[in-house]
Structure formats: C-alpha cells, structure tokens
Amino acid sequence: MAKVKLPKHIYEFYASGSDSQSALARNENAFNRLCIRPRVLIDVSNIDTSIEILGHRCSMPIGIAPSAMQKLAGGNGELDIARAAVKMGLNLTLSSQSTTALEEVSGTREHGLMDSLPPPPFWMQIYLYEDVQKSIGLIHRAEAAGYQALILTVDTPVLGNRLSERKTAVVLPEGMGLPNLDAAKPKSKAQPSLNRQLMNARSAAEAQSLRDKAGSKMHSSSLTWEKTINFLRSVTKMKIILKGIMTGEDAFLAVQHKVDGIIVSNHGGRQLDSASSTIEALPEVADAVQKAIPVILDGGVRNGEAVFKSLALGADFVLIGRPALWGLAYKGQEGVETVFNIMERELNRTMALAGTRNVEEITKDKIGVIAKHGFGVSKL
C-alpha cells in the first residue's frame, strides 16, 4: 500500500539498498535458515512480551529504528511515529536528520500513554561531523529534551552506493527542513546533501575536491575508538550506543571502551553490499559481548517469528525500520499502530506456540538451523 501511495523515488529511497542490493536481500532471507523448536504441555495462557532495556520497561522487545526525513513518507512524519510509540509503550530512536525538531518529538512522551505506564524510552541517533565540536550543540539539545541514550552511527565514513538516489536525488520540498541540523538553513535552491553528492563523484580526485570544499560539514571518516568515545563521554551523560557493529572484534572493543550498548546493523543493506546479514553476524557478536552490554539487532526483521529468532540467537532487543515507514505512508499514526499491533500478535502467538511464556524464556535451545546439505535440523 505504501508503494502505491508514495512517489516512486521516495519509495525507492526508503526501500532500496546499495549496489546490487545483496545485503538488503540477505537480511530478510537469512532468517529462513532458522527454524523454531517448539516445546509443548506448557501453560502459555498468559504471555508476557514486555522487556527492560537500559533501565526502562517496554511493552515489547521491539523498538522503532531511526530513519531520515519521515514527513516524506506521509502524515505528520516523526510525530505520528512518536505518538504511536508512546501509545503502545515502544522504544523510539529519532534520526538526527528528522523533519521534526527533536524537542517536539520528545514532547509526545508525556501524552497519550495507555494504562498509566511510564513513558517509553526515546533515544537520539547522530552522525558526527569531521569537526566534532559542531555536533556538541545537537547532543546537548537531545540531553536537555530528555532523550535517554545517544545512538552514534559508526558505519558511514562514506555513504554506500545507492543507485536509486543517484538516479533521482531526494530533496526536501519547499517548507520542509531538517530542524535538528545547524546546516539546515533555507537555501535558494533545493539540492541533495553533500554526503549524497559525494556518491556521484567520478574519480578519487573529484571526491577529494568535494570533501575539501565541504570541510567540517561532511560526516566524519576519521572516528576512532579512543578519541570518539572519550569525546562523547566528555560532552554528555546520556547512555552511548554504537550502531553498525558487525563483527566480534568490534563488539569486544565496544565492551572494552565501556559503551552502554551496541546495535548489530548493516544500515538496512544501504552501505556495504557484501556485508553479511545482521542475523548471521549476531552469534559472533553475542559471543564476544557475553552479556556485558545489551546487544540490539536491526535489519530484515519483518514479522514476530523473526523477532523470536533474533532473541533466541542472542539479541536482547530488536529495532524495526521500514515497516514503520510503510505504516506511516498508509495511514499516519493509525498505520504505524497497525504495523506494531500485527508485530505484537505475531510475537505473542509465536511465543505461545513455541512454549515460551516470557521473553526471558526465548533461549538458544528454542531454535535450530536447517541443514544446508543432507537432511535435518541442527541445534545451535
């Protein structure tokens, strides 16, 4: 329904991956190799899907992933998604490239809550500029507005080669801006971001020239573990979560540098096309972390069974991005609520049929992997 309602280039902006879109396809298809090993004769008359993440209780082990410029998808954009999250007790991460001011989105946490539950946690996603000092203002705004965690995206030293965006650049229509970014001032002519212009560079020299002209306005390609984490710790008391961890080596370093959580993510298949799927990367990451910090997964989660499999394989929480946008495009806040009502019913039903009464009982012994050769299912 979203595909029918949205302009073709806007739908493709959200739906597409990079290059041949192999990583995008792997994210969803890899779940098919996993099957659930159901247990029976267990009283599953009362299923509890709630979970605690970083000290906050959520109605489901599902949060809404950050995605840019949500007013392009429809309705009231970020406000519709935020209101749905609050009403349903769901964690939300706001993109720094949102078309609604972060303060306005945060204000929704105090309204519309059901059953007198505490407001769900809201997190703020950020890219650091080459001159990290230019990011301090946004970080302080997010902290002052009550966001509990800062999500640093670490997998974008450059943007992936997104062919759909190169064919038709996405620009904001008149009257729509990016109020969280200092650079988002009215322009005489709408144009793609500097980072997207870099995708069209025809040579290394042209790319470097564009970087030189842009200076500190580009996403940083020089972040390092020691320097970057120390900088963030010096400017905020918010929890720090790194988004874009895909290896055990980096997961181990995240624990060593005392970040508060990591997100196993390949940017929805929009960055390195030869990256593995996130569910395939998850066991290695979870083994490296050994429950020292929360491990969150995004990418390819399209139903309640995929949520179950992610938790069983070692994730503490999952984030869902594109389905929320499709709900927004379909019917604003009501459409977003519809998507997550479907997710809740699917997860609840899957848990009951698998013989698990709460999220804590979704453990590795509940899933198996279908043999690539021969016949049968192997326990993990």
mmCIF file of C-alpha atoms in Angstrom:
data_model
loop_
_atom_site.group_PDB
_atom_site.id
_atom_site.type_symbol
_atom_site.label_atom_id
_atom_site.label_comp_id
_atom_site.label_asym_id
_atom_site.label_seq_id
_atom_site.Cartn_x
_atom_site.Cartn_y
_atom_site.Cartn_z
ATOM 1 C CA MET A 1 0.000 0.000 0.000
ATOM 2 C CA ALA A 2 2.898 2.350 0.749
ATOM 3 C CA LYS A 3 4.413 1.633 -2.642
ATOM 4 C CA VAL A 4 1.163 2.633 -4.319
ATOM 5 C CA LYS A 5 0.789 5.825 -2.301
ATOM 6 C CA LEU A 6 4.346 7.158 -2.385
ATOM 7 C CA PRO A 7 6.133 8.827 -5.309
ATOM 8 C CA LYS A 8 8.391 6.248 -6.947
ATOM 9 C CA HIS A 9 11.688 7.911 -5.972
ATOM 10 C CA ILE A 10 10.575 8.377 -2.354
ATOM 11 C CA TYR A 11 9.514 4.744 -2.045
ATOM 12 C CA GLU A 12 12.826 3.629 -3.547
ATOM 13 C CA PHE A 13 14.763 5.973 -1.246
ATOM 14 C CA TYR A 14 13.383 4.049 1.721
ATOM 15 C CA ALA A 15 13.097 0.576 0.198
ATOM 16 C CA SER A 16 16.376 0.238 -1.699
ATOM 17 C CA GLY A 17 19.814 -0.933 -0.620
ATOM 18 C CA SER A 18 23.221 -0.236 -2.103
ATOM 19 C CA ASP A 19 24.743 -1.563 -5.352
ATOM 20 C CA SER A 20 23.075 -4.867 -6.327
ATOM 21 C CA GLN A 21 21.089 -4.889 -3.047
ATOM 22 C CA SER A 22 22.520 -8.236 -1.961
ATOM 23 C CA ALA A 23 22.851 -7.244 1.696
ATOM 24 C CA LEU A 24 19.275 -5.992 1.689
ATOM 25 C CA ALA A 25 18.029 -9.374 0.446
ATOM 26 C CA ARG A 26 20.295 -11.356 2.797
ATOM 27 C CA ASN A 27 18.918 -9.513 5.812
ATOM 28 C CA GLU A 28 15.473 -10.982 5.229
ATOM 29 C CA ASN A 29 16.362 -14.311 3.593
ATOM 30 C CA ALA A 30 18.850 -15.446 6.240
ATOM 31 C CA PHE A 31 16.023 -15.830 8.765
ATOM 32 C CA ASN A 32 14.649 -18.660 6.611
ATOM 33 C CA ARG A 33 17.560 -20.931 7.553
ATOM 34 C CA LEU A 34 16.478 -20.785 11.179
ATOM 35 C CA CYS A 35 13.537 -22.773 12.473
ATOM 36 C CA ILE A 36 11.824 -22.834 15.859
ATOM 37 C CA ARG A 37 11.888 -25.953 18.042
ATOM 38 C CA PRO A 38 8.506 -25.792 19.792
ATOM 39 C CA ARG A 39 8.015 -27.210 23.288
ATOM 40 C CA VAL A 40 4.579 -28.446 24.373
ATOM 41 C CA LEU A 41 2.489 -29.139 27.502
ATOM 42 C CA ILE A 42 3.481 -25.792 28.975
ATOM 43 C CA ASP A 43 0.901 -23.376 30.379
ATOM 44 C CA VAL A 44 1.038 -20.492 27.900
ATOM 45 C CA SER A 45 -2.315 -18.951 28.806
ATOM 46 C CA ASN A 46 -0.568 -15.747 29.912
ATOM 47 C CA ILE A 47 2.142 -14.467 27.553
ATOM 48 C CA ASP A 48 4.299 -11.519 28.670
ATOM 49 C CA THR A 49 6.090 -9.743 25.796
ATOM 50 C CA SER A 50 7.441 -6.882 27.949
ATOM 51 C CA ILE A 51 11.153 -6.347 28.496
ATOM 52 C CA GLU A 52 13.555 -3.997 30.259
ATOM 53 C CA ILE A 53 16.246 -2.255 28.221
ATOM 54 C CA LEU A 54 18.819 0.087 29.803
ATOM 55 C CA GLY A 55 16.659 0.525 32.893
ATOM 56 C CA HIS A 56 13.374 1.215 31.073
ATOM 57 C CA ARG A 57 10.422 -1.113 30.598
ATOM 58 C CA CYS A 58 8.959 -1.544 27.109
ATOM 59 C CA SER A 59 5.798 -3.384 26.103
ATOM 60 C CA MET A 60 7.730 -5.490 23.580
ATOM 61 C CA PRO A 61 11.370 -6.335 22.811
ATOM 62 C CA ILE A 62 10.883 -4.194 19.709
ATOM 63 C CA GLY A 63 11.877 -0.585 19.123
ATOM 64 C CA ILE A 64 11.466 1.729 16.162
ATOM 65 C CA ALA A 65 14.711 2.260 14.246
ATOM 66 C CA PRO A 66 15.846 5.722 13.142
ATOM 67 C CA SER A 67 15.039 6.736 9.588
ATOM 68 C CA ALA A 68 15.542 10.118 7.975
ATOM 69 C CA MET A 69 13.005 12.665 6.758
ATOM 70 C CA GLN A 70 9.842 10.839 7.769
ATOM 71 C CA LYS A 71 7.487 13.591 6.597
ATOM 72 C CA LEU A 72 8.385 12.467 3.080
ATOM 73 C CA ALA A 73 6.671 9.163 3.915
ATOM 74 C CA GLY A 74 3.442 10.878 4.882
ATOM 75 C CA GLY A 75 1.199 12.117 7.633
ATOM 76 C CA ASN A 76 2.874 14.120 10.346
ATOM 77 C CA GLY A 77 6.091 12.173 9.894
ATOM 78 C CA GLU A 78 8.081 11.758 13.094
ATOM 79 C CA LEU A 79 5.200 12.990 15.254
ATOM 80 C CA ASP A 80 2.870 10.240 14.025
ATOM 81 C CA ILE A 81 5.505 7.585 14.641
ATOM 82 C CA ALA A 82 6.341 9.019 18.082
ATOM 83 C CA ARG A 83 2.691 9.177 19.127
ATOM 84 C CA ALA A 84 2.209 5.571 18.068
ATOM 85 C CA ALA A 85 5.321 4.562 20.048
ATOM 86 C CA VAL A 86 4.095 6.337 23.181
ATOM 87 C CA LYS A 87 0.588 4.937 22.920
ATOM 88 C CA MET A 88 1.952 1.400 22.572
ATOM 89 C CA GLY A 89 4.840 1.688 25.054
ATOM 90 C CA LEU A 90 7.542 1.234 22.404
ATOM 91 C CA ASN A 91 11.123 2.450 22.379
ATOM 92 C CA LEU A 92 11.850 5.005 19.635
ATOM 93 C CA THR A 93 15.103 6.263 18.127
ATOM 94 C CA LEU A 94 14.844 9.608 16.356
ATOM 95 C CA SER A 95 17.072 10.317 13.377
ATOM 96 C CA SER A 96 19.148 13.474 13.614
ATOM 97 C CA GLN A 97 18.020 14.044 10.012
ATOM 98 C CA SER A 98 14.370 14.223 11.054
ATOM 99 C CA THR A 99 11.926 16.682 9.539
ATOM 100 C CA THR A 100 10.564 17.488 13.013
ATOM 101 C CA ALA A 101 12.523 19.142 15.812
ATOM 102 C CA LEU A 102 13.779 16.710 18.439
ATOM 103 C CA GLU A 103 12.136 18.741 21.219
ATOM 104 C CA GLU A 104 8.721 18.437 19.586
ATOM 105 C CA VAL A 105 9.127 14.679 19.203
ATOM 106 C CA SER A 106 10.277 14.277 22.803
ATOM 107 C CA GLY A 107 7.210 16.187 23.984
ATOM 108 C CA THR A 108 4.954 13.354 22.819
ATOM 109 C CA ARG A 109 6.262 11.123 25.641
ATOM 110 C CA GLU A 110 4.064 12.909 28.166
ATOM 111 C CA HIS A 111 0.814 12.430 26.254
ATOM 112 C CA GLY A 112 -1.356 9.589 25.060
ATOM 113 C CA LEU A 113 0.023 6.808 27.277
ATOM 114 C CA MET A 114 -2.226 3.848 27.973
ATOM 115 C CA ASP A 115 -2.728 2.011 31.289
ATOM 116 C CA SER A 116 -0.729 4.572 33.294
ATOM 117 C CA LEU A 117 2.547 3.046 32.129
ATOM 118 C CA PRO A 118 5.716 5.151 32.376
ATOM 119 C CA PRO A 119 6.684 6.798 29.091
ATOM 120 C CA PRO A 120 8.820 4.559 26.860
ATOM 121 C CA PRO A 121 12.499 5.408 26.323
ATOM 122 C CA PHE A 122 13.367 7.721 23.450
ATOM 123 C CA TRP A 123 16.888 7.658 22.000
ATOM 124 C CA MET A 124 18.626 10.117 19.685
ATOM 125 C CA GLN A 125 20.644 8.998 16.646
ATOM 126 C CA ILE A 126 23.561 11.136 15.490
ATOM 127 C CA TYR A 127 26.308 11.302 12.878
ATOM 128 C CA LEU A 128 29.440 13.156 13.939
ATOM 129 C CA TYR A 129 30.841 15.846 11.662
ATOM 130 C CA GLU A 130 34.515 15.965 10.699
ATOM 131 C CA ASP A 131 34.745 18.804 13.215
ATOM 132 C CA VAL A 132 33.157 17.003 16.154
ATOM 133 C CA GLN A 133 32.772 20.283 18.035
ATOM 134 C CA LYS A 134 29.964 21.136 15.595
ATOM 135 C CA SER A 135 27.980 18.172 16.953
ATOM 136 C CA ILE A 136 28.009 19.302 20.589
ATOM 137 C CA GLY A 137 25.005 21.598 20.229
ATOM 138 C CA LEU A 138 22.777 18.792 18.937
ATOM 139 C CA ILE A 139 23.959 16.422 21.672
ATOM 140 C CA HIS A 140 23.169 18.983 24.376
ATOM 141 C CA ARG A 141 19.746 19.664 22.850
ATOM 142 C CA ALA A 142 18.907 15.948 22.911
ATOM 143 C CA GLU A 143 20.003 15.581 26.518
ATOM 144 C CA ALA A 144 18.053 18.669 27.603
ATOM 145 C CA ALA A 145 14.950 17.338 25.814
ATOM 146 C CA GLY A 146 15.044 14.116 27.849
ATOM 147 C CA TYR A 147 16.446 11.545 25.427
ATOM 148 C CA GLN A 148 17.943 8.705 27.448
ATOM 149 C CA ALA A 149 20.577 7.460 25.007
ATOM 150 C CA LEU A 150 22.714 8.725 22.172
ATOM 151 C CA ILE A 151 22.953 6.367 19.188
ATOM 152 C CA LEU A 152 26.157 7.002 17.253
ATOM 153 C CA THR A 153 26.020 5.566 13.728
ATOM 154 C CA VAL A 154 29.522 4.216 13.052
ATOM 155 C CA ASP A 155 29.135 2.541 9.651
ATOM 156 C CA THR A 156 29.027 5.652 7.440
ATOM 157 C CA PRO A 157 32.539 7.060 6.887
ATOM 158 C CA VAL A 158 31.099 7.474 3.380
ATOM 159 C CA LEU A 159 27.623 6.675 2.074
ATOM 160 C CA GLY A 160 27.072 3.376 0.311
ATOM 161 C CA ASN A 161 26.493 3.425 -3.452
ATOM 162 C CA ARG A 162 22.711 3.834 -3.521
ATOM 163 C CA LEU A 163 21.800 3.701 -7.176
ATOM 164 C CA SER A 164 18.187 4.793 -6.767
ATOM 165 C CA GLU A 165 19.331 8.031 -5.104
ATOM 166 C CA ARG A 166 21.847 8.639 -7.862
ATOM 167 C CA LYS A 167 19.125 8.284 -10.485
ATOM 168 C CA THR A 168 16.716 10.609 -8.696
ATOM 169 C CA ALA A 169 18.143 12.683 -5.859
ATOM 170 C CA VAL A 170 15.841 13.139 -2.875
ATOM 171 C CA VAL A 171 15.411 16.781 -1.905
ATOM 172 C CA LEU A 172 13.039 18.284 0.611
ATOM 173 C CA PRO A 173 10.085 20.189 -0.798
ATOM 174 C CA GLU A 174 9.600 23.860 -0.002
ATOM 175 C CA GLY A 175 8.546 24.405 3.596
ATOM 176 C CA MET A 176 10.164 21.205 4.883
ATOM 177 C CA GLY A 177 13.540 21.277 6.612
ATOM 178 C CA LEU A 178 15.882 19.425 8.959
ATOM 179 C CA PRO A 179 15.466 21.409 12.175
ATOM 180 C CA ASN A 180 17.961 19.352 14.189
ATOM 181 C CA LEU A 181 20.908 20.296 11.987
ATOM 182 C CA ASP A 182 22.673 23.638 12.146
ATOM 183 C CA ALA A 183 23.326 23.426 8.418
ATOM 184 C CA ALA A 184 19.618 23.087 7.673
ATOM 185 C CA LYS A 185 19.012 26.726 6.809
ATOM 186 C CA PRO A 186 16.783 27.901 3.939
ATOM 187 C CA LYS A 187 18.542 27.695 0.577
ATOM 188 C CA SER A 188 17.848 29.458 -2.672
ATOM 189 C CA LYS A 189 17.648 26.109 -4.427
ATOM 190 C CA ALA A 190 16.904 22.662 -3.034
ATOM 191 C CA GLN A 191 19.759 20.228 -3.552
ATOM 192 C CA PRO A 192 20.988 16.846 -2.276
ATOM 193 C CA SER A 193 23.149 16.720 0.833
ATOM 194 C CA LEU A 194 26.918 16.939 0.499
ATOM 195 C CA ASN A 195 27.241 13.297 1.511
ATOM 196 C CA ARG A 196 24.906 12.283 -1.312
ATOM 197 C CA GLN A 197 26.700 14.494 -3.812
ATOM 198 C CA LEU A 198 29.834 12.541 -2.932
ATOM 199 C CA MET A 199 28.209 9.388 -4.340
ATOM 200 C CA ASN A 200 28.272 10.956 -7.796
ATOM 201 C CA ALA A 201 31.999 11.714 -7.783
ATOM 202 C CA ARG A 202 33.580 10.224 -10.930
ATOM 203 C CA SER A 203 37.130 9.950 -9.605
ATOM 204 C CA ALA A 204 39.137 9.948 -6.401
ATOM 205 C CA ALA A 205 40.318 13.473 -7.202
ATOM 206 C CA GLU A 206 36.748 14.720 -7.639
ATOM 207 C CA ALA A 207 35.687 13.067 -4.391
ATOM 208 C CA GLN A 208 38.589 14.632 -2.503
ATOM 209 C CA SER A 209 37.841 18.031 -4.020
ATOM 210 C CA LEU A 210 34.255 17.832 -2.801
ATOM 211 C CA ARG A 211 35.451 16.841 0.670
ATOM 212 C CA ASP A 212 37.904 19.739 0.730
ATOM 213 C CA LYS A 213 35.199 22.226 -0.230
ATOM 214 C CA ALA A 214 32.723 20.829 2.297
ATOM 215 C CA GLY A 215 35.257 20.800 5.108
ATOM 216 C CA SER A 216 33.698 20.137 8.501
ATOM 217 C CA LYS A 217 30.157 19.747 7.100
ATOM 218 C CA MET A 218 30.730 16.129 5.993
ATOM 219 C CA HIS A 219 30.073 13.035 8.088
ATOM 220 C CA SER A 220 33.352 12.185 9.780
ATOM 221 C CA SER A 221 35.505 9.491 8.210
ATOM 222 C CA SER A 222 38.177 9.814 10.912
ATOM 223 C CA LEU A 223 36.406 8.500 14.026
ATOM 224 C CA THR A 224 38.442 6.197 16.287
ATOM 225 C CA TRP A 225 37.594 4.152 19.357
ATOM 226 C CA GLU A 226 39.643 6.054 21.914
ATOM 227 C CA LYS A 227 39.157 9.565 20.581
ATOM 228 C CA THR A 228 35.461 9.300 19.725
ATOM 229 C CA ILE A 229 34.186 7.529 22.835
ATOM 230 C CA ASN A 230 36.185 9.833 25.104
ATOM 231 C CA PHE A 231 34.757 12.854 23.279
ATOM 232 C CA LEU A 232 31.177 11.653 23.727
ATOM 233 C CA ARG A 233 31.744 10.879 27.402
ATOM 234 C CA SER A 234 33.096 14.406 27.877
ATOM 235 C CA VAL A 235 30.003 16.123 26.450
ATOM 236 C CA THR A 236 27.031 14.024 27.629
ATOM 237 C CA LYS A 237 25.703 11.886 30.458
ATOM 238 C CA MET A 238 23.338 10.045 28.122
ATOM 239 C CA LYS A 239 23.898 6.340 27.517
ATOM 240 C CA ILE A 240 26.080 5.744 24.455
ATOM 241 C CA ILE A 241 25.092 3.055 21.961
ATOM 242 C CA LEU A 242 27.058 2.284 18.794
ATOM 243 C CA LYS A 243 25.001 1.434 15.693
ATOM 244 C CA GLY A 244 26.707 -0.542 12.933
ATOM 245 C CA ILE A 245 28.680 -3.257 14.777
ATOM 246 C CA MET A 246 29.004 -6.368 12.581
ATOM 247 C CA THR A 247 31.986 -8.320 13.972
ATOM 248 C CA GLY A 248 33.044 -9.932 17.207
ATOM 249 C CA GLU A 249 36.246 -7.888 17.147
ATOM 250 C CA ASP A 250 34.364 -4.586 17.215
ATOM 251 C CA ALA A 251 31.859 -5.907 19.739
ATOM 252 C CA PHE A 252 34.744 -6.785 22.059
ATOM 253 C CA LEU A 253 36.234 -3.306 21.608
ATOM 254 C CA ALA A 254 32.856 -1.756 22.431
ATOM 255 C CA VAL A 255 32.858 -3.594 25.749
ATOM 256 C CA GLN A 256 36.475 -2.605 26.385
ATOM 257 C CA HIS A 257 35.632 1.055 25.815
ATOM 258 C CA LYS A 258 32.629 0.798 28.128
ATOM 259 C CA VAL A 259 29.868 1.850 25.753
ATOM 260 C CA ASP A 260 26.378 1.121 27.051
ATOM 261 C CA GLY A 261 25.106 -0.968 24.159
ATOM 262 C CA ILE A 262 25.628 -1.907 20.527
ATOM 263 C CA ILE A 263 23.363 -2.365 17.523
ATOM 264 C CA VAL A 264 24.169 -5.132 15.072
ATOM 265 C CA SER A 265 23.302 -3.333 11.855
ATOM 266 C CA ASN A 266 24.388 -3.105 8.235
ATOM 267 C CA HIS A 267 22.332 0.074 7.790
ATOM 268 C CA GLY A 268 19.425 -1.815 6.276
ATOM 269 C CA GLY A 269 21.658 -3.073 3.462
ATOM 270 C CA ARG A 270 22.356 0.526 2.388
ATOM 271 C CA GLN A 271 26.125 0.609 2.990
ATOM 272 C CA LEU A 272 28.498 -2.286 2.182
ATOM 273 C CA ASP A 273 26.643 -4.586 -0.197
ATOM 274 C CA SER A 274 28.957 -7.540 0.505
ATOM 275 C CA ALA A 275 28.333 -7.401 4.242
ATOM 276 C CA SER A 276 26.687 -10.397 5.858
ATOM 277 C CA SER A 277 23.116 -10.270 7.055
ATOM 278 C CA THR A 278 22.727 -8.987 10.591
ATOM 279 C CA ILE A 279 21.176 -12.212 11.901
ATOM 280 C CA GLU A 280 24.228 -14.126 10.577
ATOM 281 C CA ALA A 281 26.573 -11.661 12.313
ATOM 282 C CA LEU A 282 24.642 -11.843 15.593
ATOM 283 C CA PRO A 283 26.043 -15.094 17.125
ATOM 284 C CA GLU A 284 29.648 -13.904 16.760
ATOM 285 C CA VAL A 285 28.791 -10.533 18.286
ATOM 286 C CA ALA A 286 26.790 -12.024 21.156
ATOM 287 C CA ASP A 287 29.609 -14.461 21.968
ATOM 288 C CA ALA A 288 32.111 -11.595 22.098
ATOM 289 C CA VAL A 289 29.925 -9.492 24.389
ATOM 290 C CA GLN A 290 28.990 -12.274 26.825
ATOM 291 C CA LYS A 291 26.017 -10.279 28.176
ATOM 292 C CA ALA A 292 28.283 -7.435 29.369
ATOM 293 C CA ILE A 293 26.127 -4.891 27.498
ATOM 294 C CA PRO A 294 22.843 -5.076 25.579
ATOM 295 C CA VAL A 295 23.074 -6.371 22.015
ATOM 296 C CA ILE A 296 20.386 -4.934 19.753
ATOM 297 C CA LEU A 297 19.693 -6.114 16.202
ATOM 298 C CA ASP A 298 18.133 -4.419 13.200
ATOM 299 C CA GLY A 299 17.829 -5.405 9.555
ATOM 300 C CA GLY A 300 15.364 -7.746 7.886
ATOM 301 C CA VAL A 301 13.019 -8.207 10.862
ATOM 302 C CA ARG A 302 9.624 -8.346 9.187
ATOM 303 C CA ASN A 303 7.448 -10.465 11.496
ATOM 304 C CA GLY A 304 7.103 -11.791 15.019
ATOM 305 C CA GLU A 305 8.892 -15.042 14.207
ATOM 306 C CA ALA A 306 11.989 -13.068 13.139
ATOM 307 C CA VAL A 307 11.851 -11.195 16.450
ATOM 308 C CA PHE A 308 11.707 -14.531 18.292
ATOM 309 C CA LYS A 309 14.639 -15.957 16.305
ATOM 310 C CA SER A 310 16.725 -12.824 16.950
ATOM 311 C CA LEU A 311 16.191 -13.025 20.696
ATOM 312 C CA ALA A 312 16.901 -16.757 20.730
ATOM 313 C CA LEU A 313 20.150 -16.226 18.851
ATOM 314 C CA GLY A 314 21.481 -13.697 21.348
ATOM 315 C CA ALA A 315 19.864 -10.306 20.786
ATOM 316 C CA ASP A 316 18.425 -8.512 23.805
ATOM 317 C CA PHE A 317 16.229 -6.254 21.681
ATOM 318 C CA VAL A 318 15.401 -5.593 18.017
ATOM 319 C CA LEU A 319 14.718 -2.437 16.007
ATOM 320 C CA ILE A 320 12.335 -2.239 13.075
ATOM 321 C CA GLY A 321 12.609 0.499 10.452
ATOM 322 C CA ARG A 322 10.968 0.118 7.049
ATOM 323 C CA PRO A 323 7.683 -1.454 8.256
ATOM 324 C CA ALA A 324 7.076 1.618 10.432
ATOM 325 C CA LEU A 325 7.518 3.827 7.362
ATOM 326 C CA TRP A 326 5.090 1.696 5.358
ATOM 327 C CA GLY A 327 2.519 2.100 8.128
ATOM 328 C CA LEU A 328 3.131 5.845 8.183
ATOM 329 C CA ALA A 329 2.657 6.080 4.424
ATOM 330 C CA TYR A 330 -0.509 4.003 4.617
ATOM 331 C CA LYS A 331 -2.367 5.883 7.350
ATOM 332 C CA GLY A 332 -0.198 8.078 9.558
ATOM 333 C CA GLN A 333 -0.235 7.259 13.274
ATOM 334 C CA GLU A 334 -3.010 4.701 12.838
ATOM 335 C CA GLY A 335 -0.978 2.925 10.169
ATOM 336 C CA VAL A 336 2.099 2.767 12.418
ATOM 337 C CA GLU A 337 -0.023 1.378 15.251
ATOM 338 C CA THR A 338 -1.438 -1.217 12.845
ATOM 339 C CA VAL A 339 2.078 -2.410 11.943
ATOM 340 C CA PHE A 340 3.082 -2.885 15.568
ATOM 341 C CA ASN A 341 -0.228 -4.436 16.565
ATOM 342 C CA ILE A 342 0.465 -7.041 13.866
ATOM 343 C CA MET A 343 4.002 -7.497 15.228
ATOM 344 C CA GLU A 344 2.700 -7.943 18.791
ATOM 345 C CA ARG A 345 0.104 -10.527 17.742
ATOM 346 C CA GLU A 346 2.703 -12.435 15.724
ATOM 347 C CA LEU A 347 5.240 -12.421 18.559
ATOM 348 C CA ASN A 348 2.641 -13.354 21.172
ATOM 349 C CA ARG A 349 1.359 -16.217 19.039
ATOM 350 C CA THR A 350 4.868 -17.443 18.206
ATOM 351 C CA MET A 351 5.853 -17.445 21.876
ATOM 352 C CA ALA A 352 2.755 -19.455 22.811
ATOM 353 C CA LEU A 353 3.260 -21.999 20.042
ATOM 354 C CA ALA A 354 6.945 -22.344 20.951
ATOM 355 C CA GLY A 355 6.148 -22.910 24.624
ATOM 356 C CA THR A 356 7.696 -19.693 25.959
ATOM 357 C CA ARG A 357 5.772 -17.608 28.486
ATOM 358 C CA ASN A 358 8.021 -14.550 28.610
ATOM 359 C CA VAL A 359 10.966 -13.029 26.771
ATOM 360 C CA GLU A 360 13.481 -14.481 29.239
ATOM 361 C CA GLU A 361 12.442 -17.987 28.140
ATOM 362 C CA ILE A 362 13.347 -17.319 24.496
ATOM 363 C CA THR A 363 16.718 -19.059 24.573
ATOM 364 C CA LYS A 364 19.073 -20.625 22.046
ATOM 365 C CA ASP A 365 17.685 -24.133 22.578
ATOM 366 C CA LYS A 366 14.386 -22.939 21.113
ATOM 367 C CA ILE A 367 15.825 -22.635 17.582
ATOM 368 C CA GLY A 368 17.742 -24.754 15.114
ATOM 369 C CA VAL A 369 19.392 -24.270 11.758
ATOM 370 C CA ILE A 370 18.207 -26.168 8.699
ATOM 371 C CA ALA A 371 20.986 -28.298 7.251
ATOM 372 C CA LYS A 372 22.474 -26.987 4.018
ATOM 373 C CA HIS A 373 23.476 -30.498 2.995
ATOM 374 C CA GLY A 374 21.752 -33.704 3.894
ATOM 375 C CA PHE A 375 18.546 -33.580 5.913
ATOM 376 C CA GLY A 376 17.526 -32.368 9.331
ATOM 377 C CA VAL A 377 17.820 -29.553 11.847
ATOM 378 C CA SER A 378 20.867 -28.843 13.997
ATOM 379 C CA LYS A 379 20.552 -27.342 17.468
ATOM 380 C CA LEU A 380 22.599 -24.177 17.980
#
